[in-house]
Tab-separated table of C-alpha atoms in Angstrom:
chain	number	residue	atom	x	y	z
A	1	MET	CA	3.593	-9.441	-2.213
A	2	ILE	CA	1.842	-10.187	-5.483
A	3	GLY	CA	-0.963	-12.673	-4.806
A	4	GLN	CA	-1.934	-15.352	-7.289
A	5	ASN	CA	-5.509	-16.595	-7.739
A	6	GLU	CA	-6.898	-19.401	-9.844
A	7	TYR	CA	-10.560	-20.161	-10.613
A	8	TYR	CA	-12.396	-22.697	-12.754
A	9	GLU	CA	-9.458	-25.097	-13.106
A	10	GLY	CA	-7.109	-22.361	-14.308
A	11	LYS	CA	-9.381	-20.968	-17.013
A	12	VAL	CA	-9.437	-17.768	-14.970
A	13	ARG	CA	-6.268	-16.496	-13.304
A	14	SER	CA	-5.479	-13.238	-11.577
A	15	LEU	CA	-2.676	-11.377	-9.819
A	16	GLU	CA	-3.490	-9.373	-6.715
A	17	PHE	CA	-1.722	-6.235	-5.496
A	18	ALA	CA	-2.134	-2.993	-3.593
A	19	ASN	CA	-0.551	0.414	-4.059
A	20	ALA	CA	-1.201	3.982	-2.891
A	21	GLN	CA	-4.268	4.083	-5.177
A	22	GLY	CA	-5.924	1.066	-3.541
A	23	LYS	CA	-6.377	-2.664	-4.056
A	24	PHE	CA	-6.495	-4.366	-7.439
A	25	THR	CA	-6.503	-7.607	-9.311
A	26	VAL	CA	-5.434	-7.968	-12.940
A	27	GLY	CA	-6.535	-11.114	-14.660
A	28	VAL	CA	-7.180	-13.198	-17.721
A	29	MET	CA	-10.319	-15.232	-18.507
A	30	GLU	CA	-10.531	-17.927	-21.148
A	31	PRO	CA	-13.716	-18.681	-23.128
A	32	GLY	CA	-16.615	-19.934	-21.025
A	33	GLU	CA	-19.330	-18.728	-18.684
A	34	TRP	CA	-17.988	-17.792	-15.265
A	35	THR	CA	-19.801	-16.614	-12.162
A	36	PHE	CA	-18.088	-14.646	-9.393
A	37	GLU	CA	-19.195	-13.405	-6.013
A	38	ALA	CA	-17.825	-9.979	-5.081
A	39	PRO	CA	-17.295	-9.802	-1.310
A	40	THR	CA	-16.891	-6.011	-1.449
A	41	ARG	CA	-17.558	-3.239	-3.971
A	42	GLU	CA	-15.471	-3.652	-7.113
A	43	TRP	CA	-15.196	-2.429	-10.674
A	44	MET	CA	-14.430	-4.675	-13.626
A	45	ILE	CA	-12.546	-2.827	-16.370
A	46	LEU	CA	-11.978	-4.705	-19.603
A	47	THR	CA	-8.473	-4.031	-20.942
A	48	ARG	CA	-8.530	-6.452	-23.921
A	49	GLY	CA	-11.406	-8.185	-25.687
A	50	SER	CA	-15.166	-8.110	-25.118
A	51	TRP	CA	-17.627	-10.006	-22.943
A	52	ASP	CA	-21.298	-10.349	-22.169
A	53	VAL	CA	-22.226	-9.763	-18.551
A	54	LYS	CA	-25.259	-10.711	-16.485
A	55	LEU	CA	-25.201	-7.999	-13.833
A	56	PRO	CA	-26.541	-8.706	-10.324
A	57	GLY	CA	-30.333	-9.042	-10.312
A	58	SER	CA	-30.541	-9.098	-14.117
A	59	ASP	CA	-31.345	-12.033	-16.381
A	60	GLN	CA	-30.256	-10.167	-19.527
A	61	TRP	CA	-26.823	-10.293	-21.114
A	62	LYS	CA	-25.210	-6.905	-21.683
A	63	THR	CA	-22.178	-6.584	-23.980
A	64	PHE	CA	-19.074	-4.664	-22.900
A	65	GLY	CA	-16.073	-3.795	-25.070
A	66	GLU	CA	-12.489	-2.767	-24.519
A	67	GLY	CA	-12.180	0.029	-21.962
A	68	ASP	CA	-15.732	-0.473	-20.687
A	69	SER	CA	-16.345	-1.093	-17.008
A	70	PHE	CA	-19.131	-2.031	-14.624
A	71	GLN	CA	-19.526	-1.762	-10.857
A	72	ILE	CA	-20.520	-4.557	-8.484
A	73	GLU	CA	-21.613	-3.955	-4.897
A	74	GLY	CA	-20.436	-6.220	-2.093
A	75	ASN	CA	-22.141	-9.603	-1.630
A	76	GLU	CA	-23.413	-9.641	-5.172
A	77	SER	CA	-22.634	-12.121	-7.899
A	78	PHE	CA	-22.303	-11.614	-11.635
A	79	THR	CA	-21.703	-13.860	-14.630
A	80	VAL	CA	-19.520	-13.214	-17.660
A	81	ARG	CA	-19.800	-15.024	-21.000
A	82	ILE	CA	-16.602	-15.038	-23.026
A	83	THR	CA	-15.965	-16.319	-26.533
A	84	ASP	CA	-12.330	-15.152	-26.923
A	85	THR	CA	-9.819	-14.725	-24.100
A	86	VAL	CA	-9.973	-11.346	-22.326
A	87	ALA	CA	-7.848	-9.338	-19.895
A	88	TYR	CA	-9.277	-7.153	-17.139
A	89	LEU	CA	-8.306	-4.851	-14.306
A	90	CYS	CA	-10.382	-4.912	-11.125
A	91	PRO	CA	-10.054	-2.185	-8.490
A	92	TYR	CA	-11.804	-3.305	-5.287
A	93	THR	CA	-12.560	-1.871	-1.871
B	1	MET	CA	-3.955	-22.016	-21.537
B	2	ILE	CA	-3.051	-19.040	-19.380
B	3	GLY	CA	0.703	-19.028	-18.819
B	4	GLN	CA	2.284	-17.870	-15.575
B	5	ASN	CA	5.641	-16.101	-15.386
B	6	GLU	CA	7.705	-15.037	-12.421
B	7	TYR	CA	10.791	-12.778	-12.402
B	8	TYR	CA	13.029	-11.324	-9.720
B	9	GLU	CA	11.949	-13.720	-6.952
B	10	GLY	CA	8.253	-12.998	-7.474
B	11	LYS	CA	8.537	-9.214	-7.367
B	12	VAL	CA	7.377	-9.264	-10.999
B	13	ARG	CA	4.648	-11.662	-12.099
B	14	SER	CA	2.703	-11.936	-15.313
B	15	LEU	CA	-0.034	-13.947	-16.987
B	16	GLU	CA	0.341	-14.856	-20.648
B	17	PHE	CA	-2.437	-15.366	-23.183
B	18	ALA	CA	-3.394	-15.107	-26.837
B	19	ASN	CA	-6.651	-14.191	-28.532
B	20	ALA	CA	-7.791	-13.142	-32.020
B	21	GLN	CA	-6.051	-9.759	-31.467
B	22	GLY	CA	-2.631	-11.314	-30.821
B	23	LYS	CA	-0.367	-12.288	-27.951
B	24	PHE	CA	-0.260	-10.517	-24.595
B	25	THR	CA	1.009	-10.576	-21.077
B	26	VAL	CA	-0.627	-8.738	-18.176
B	27	GLY	CA	1.486	-8.247	-15.139
B	28	VAL	CA	2.318	-6.597	-11.872
B	29	MET	CA	5.686	-5.173	-10.770
B	30	GLU	CA	6.612	-4.303	-7.211
B	31	PRO	CA	8.988	-1.470	-6.278
B	32	GLY	CA	12.541	-1.904	-7.533
B	33	GLU	CA	14.652	-1.553	-10.646
B	34	TRP	CA	14.022	-4.343	-13.142
B	35	THR	CA	15.655	-5.044	-16.474
B	36	PHE	CA	13.980	-7.120	-19.194
B	37	GLU	CA	15.112	-8.392	-22.542
B	38	ALA	CA	12.394	-8.355	-25.207
B	39	PRO	CA	12.925	-11.280	-27.602
B	40	THR	CA	10.465	-9.770	-30.130
B	41	ARG	CA	8.773	-6.412	-30.671
B	42	GLU	CA	6.481	-5.503	-27.788
B	43	TRP	CA	4.599	-2.577	-26.304
B	44	MET	CA	4.423	-1.857	-22.583
B	45	ILE	CA	1.170	-0.147	-21.625
B	46	LEU	CA	0.868	1.045	-18.046
B	47	THR	CA	-2.642	0.354	-16.697
B	48	ARG	CA	-2.081	1.487	-13.065
B	49	GLY	CA	0.655	3.591	-11.500
B	50	SER	CA	3.718	5.284	-12.956
B	51	TRP	CA	7.290	4.276	-13.675
B	52	ASP	CA	10.593	5.603	-14.932
B	53	VAL	CA	12.011	3.796	-17.941
B	54	LYS	CA	15.480	3.592	-19.426
B	55	LEU	CA	14.680	2.835	-23.047
B	56	PRO	CA	17.080	0.762	-25.168
B	57	GLY	CA	20.243	2.701	-25.979
B	58	SER	CA	19.398	5.507	-23.561
B	59	ASP	CA	21.017	6.322	-20.233
B	60	GLN	CA	18.263	8.769	-19.242
B	61	TRP	CA	15.194	7.943	-17.168
B	62	LYS	CA	11.901	8.896	-18.795
B	63	THR	CA	8.709	9.008	-16.699
B	64	PHE	CA	5.502	7.338	-17.917
B	65	GLY	CA	2.059	7.586	-16.304
B	66	GLU	CA	-1.167	5.661	-16.410
B	67	GLY	CA	-2.246	4.845	-19.975
B	68	ASP	CA	1.182	5.704	-21.408
B	69	SER	CA	3.024	3.151	-23.504
B	70	PHE	CA	6.388	2.586	-25.128
B	71	GLN	CA	7.599	0.236	-27.848
B	72	ILE	CA	10.573	-2.106	-27.657
B	73	GLU	CA	12.097	-3.800	-30.677
B	74	GLY	CA	13.199	-7.424	-30.538
B	75	ASN	CA	16.550	-8.272	-28.907
B	76	GLU	CA	16.576	-5.050	-26.957
B	77	SER	CA	16.572	-4.589	-23.218
B	78	PHE	CA	14.998	-1.892	-21.098
B	79	THR	CA	14.949	-1.053	-17.390
B	80	VAL	CA	12.033	0.172	-15.302
B	81	ARG	CA	12.322	1.940	-11.932
B	82	ILE	CA	9.274	1.615	-9.734
B	83	THR	CA	8.509	3.240	-6.385
B	84	ASP	CA	4.898	1.986	-5.965
B	85	THR	CA	3.469	-1.234	-7.401
B	86	VAL	CA	2.208	-0.964	-11.006
B	87	ALA	CA	0.095	-3.014	-13.409
B	88	TYR	CA	0.779	-3.255	-17.129
B	89	LEU	CA	-0.478	-4.830	-20.329
B	90	CYS	CA	2.073	-5.970	-22.900
B	91	PRO	CA	1.049	-6.884	-26.459
B	92	TYR	CA	3.924	-8.671	-28.184
B	93	THR	CA	4.659	-10.079	-31.620
């Protein structure tokens, strides 16, 4: 079953799946500033576009480009700032 | 606006978006054999998993792995054979 998620009134959407490699979401985020809570460890891999990220415990924006990734531990939140729509892949545990 | 597409009774789902780089879909395909018609030129980039592909005009399966891509011209159809769920990114024109 491919799950479907929607956040922030549809400005962020993702598809959820699992395979032999593990659990994943793939998603799209429109321009805006979006905060997410990660319930478990996850990795955000940018597949198209760029974004600025406020990592957990940081008050500084850090810029990531295509192919870049960052890791989030469980029960942490992070914020992304997007000026042009991006696509991402998110393996999670 | 992030578009949502569903094919083959939800065994293939994709999200559709555009940014300054062009037009894209990101999607997930569950196990099965799925045929698609590309209305315009597009590229299928596998972001997780592997699949066998019957390219337009070919009757041979060709295996592609993670990060691999193939190009489809407009008004051509291709078939993918999947044994474990995959994720892909598809830039199109």
